[in-house]
Amino acid sequence: MTGTSGVPALSLDSLVRLQRRRQTPGVPRRLPVPDGMTAPMGCDAVAVPARFGPLVIPRLPRVGCVYADDAHWWWLVPSDSDYALEWPAPARYAAGAVLADADAPNLPGLIHRPDGTLPYTPPIPLYLALCRLTGTTPTWSRPVTA
């Protein structure tokens, strides 16, 4: 597919991949997948302020790996779980489960490890729980404007 200028047009998927490949200075600090677990779909993370953590857990049908420190809780989700979703503030999505220095000066500790070998929390129930807690209407329920 080409644009009106004859230059190939980039799809939204291509733009997302390009944004994620941008180099960041320094060594990335990534939430680790625990030993004995596999992440066949890749790994991203969703961070919320620590005060929300205990409120989210009982709303989920399955809880994957959860990391925490005094300021934030992070849930591991499959890669690209932000596709077509706007995660509600104050949640932040971390592609590649990479933490910014401002997020945590030290890697947070693992506070929950699920049974089995998959580290993931299902992203849709996590998204809905966070929407409920923050009073945010899910993306697919919002009115469409022209």
XYZ file of C-alpha atoms in Angstrom:
146
model
C 0.000 0.000 0.000
C 1.347 3.437 -0.865
C 0.344 6.932 0.162
C -0.567 9.741 -2.227
C 3.108 10.736 -2.483
C 4.076 7.293 -3.758
C 5.876 6.520 -0.486
C 4.782 3.281 1.198
C 2.284 3.976 4.003
C 3.003 2.582 7.450
C 0.301 0.675 9.290
C -0.490 1.307 12.940
C 1.184 -2.013 13.800
C 4.393 -0.908 12.062
C 4.404 2.420 13.888
C 3.912 0.704 17.255
C 6.789 -1.692 16.552
C 9.053 1.173 15.471
C 8.276 3.146 18.625
C 9.103 0.148 20.802
C 12.424 -0.435 19.059
C 13.721 3.064 19.784
C 16.893 2.874 21.780
C 16.831 4.211 25.309
C 20.012 5.356 27.035
C 21.516 3.082 29.639
C 20.876 -0.555 30.356
C 17.173 -1.422 30.429
C 15.905 -2.769 33.722
C 13.393 -5.497 33.006
C 11.085 -7.407 35.316
C 12.378 -10.981 35.167
C 10.305 -14.028 34.349
C 10.892 -16.361 37.324
C 13.003 -19.473 36.864
C 11.008 -22.425 35.599
C 8.449 -20.202 33.857
C 8.237 -19.422 30.148
C 6.834 -16.410 28.318
C 5.983 -17.745 24.837
C 3.984 -14.597 23.975
C 6.642 -12.184 25.198
C 6.216 -10.039 28.271
C 4.969 -6.544 28.999
C 3.913 -5.113 32.351
C 1.166 -2.917 33.725
C 2.079 -0.731 36.716
C -0.320 0.863 39.177
C 0.230 2.846 42.360
C 0.683 0.484 45.309
C -2.583 1.584 46.941
C -4.497 -0.071 44.057
C -2.668 -3.418 44.218
C -4.657 -5.064 47.030
C -7.906 -3.830 45.455
C -7.119 -5.392 42.055
C -6.132 -8.898 43.184
C -9.601 -10.109 44.308
C -11.164 -8.846 41.052
C -9.061 -11.141 38.851
C -9.950 -14.719 37.846
C -6.238 -15.571 37.560
C -3.255 -13.698 38.918
C 0.067 -14.088 37.161
C 3.395 -12.779 38.383
C 3.063 -9.614 40.425
C 6.014 -7.489 41.498
C 5.846 -4.714 44.090
C 7.730 -2.080 45.996
C 6.498 0.732 48.234
C 5.311 2.859 45.299
C 3.983 0.482 42.576
C 2.673 -2.971 41.778
C 3.431 -4.503 38.345
C 1.533 -7.324 36.614
C 3.152 -9.320 33.810
C 0.913 -9.544 30.744
C 1.503 -10.943 27.241
C 3.273 -8.617 24.795
C 1.082 -6.156 22.908
C -1.668 -6.215 25.552
C -1.970 -2.490 24.931
C -3.082 -2.994 21.332
C -6.302 -0.982 20.842
C -6.554 -0.328 24.609
C -6.025 2.865 26.526
C -5.026 1.690 29.988
C -6.721 3.952 32.552
C -4.629 6.490 34.442
C -2.851 6.186 36.769
C -1.915 2.771 35.304
C 1.148 2.761 33.048
C 1.993 0.223 30.376
C 5.608 -0.917 30.095
C 6.442 -2.637 26.802
C 8.985 -5.404 27.299
C 8.380 -5.142 31.079
C 11.114 -2.496 31.086
C 11.068 -0.126 34.043
C 12.025 3.513 33.794
C 14.498 4.715 36.417
C 11.774 6.935 37.852
C 9.492 3.909 38.316
C 11.760 2.111 40.727
C 15.354 2.811 41.709
C 15.714 -0.925 42.455
C 13.898 -3.838 40.855
C 10.719 -4.587 42.803
C 10.277 -7.946 44.497
C 8.095 -10.790 43.283
C 5.070 -10.944 45.614
C 2.943 -13.455 43.696
C 3.923 -16.360 41.488
C 1.154 -18.449 39.925
C 1.068 -22.219 39.734
C 2.226 -23.577 36.396
C 4.740 -22.203 33.935
C 3.015 -19.106 32.498
C 3.683 -15.757 34.236
C 0.753 -13.868 32.746
C -2.229 -12.151 34.288
C -5.003 -12.137 31.667
C -4.961 -8.561 30.335
C -8.696 -8.030 29.718
C -9.781 -8.847 33.295
C -6.888 -6.694 34.573
C -7.957 -3.847 32.276
C -11.592 -4.117 33.408
C -10.604 -4.231 37.092
C -8.508 -1.089 36.665
C -11.306 0.659 34.749
C -13.714 -0.178 37.562
C -11.347 1.044 40.290
C -10.537 4.279 38.466
C -14.078 5.022 37.280
C -12.955 4.843 33.633
C -15.255 3.658 30.854
C -13.613 0.821 28.877
C -12.413 1.867 25.426
C -14.961 -0.266 23.567
C -17.882 1.233 25.545
C -17.123 4.875 24.787
C -19.283 6.783 22.293
C -17.794 7.138 18.832
C -17.466 10.703 17.593
C -17.012 11.867 14.037
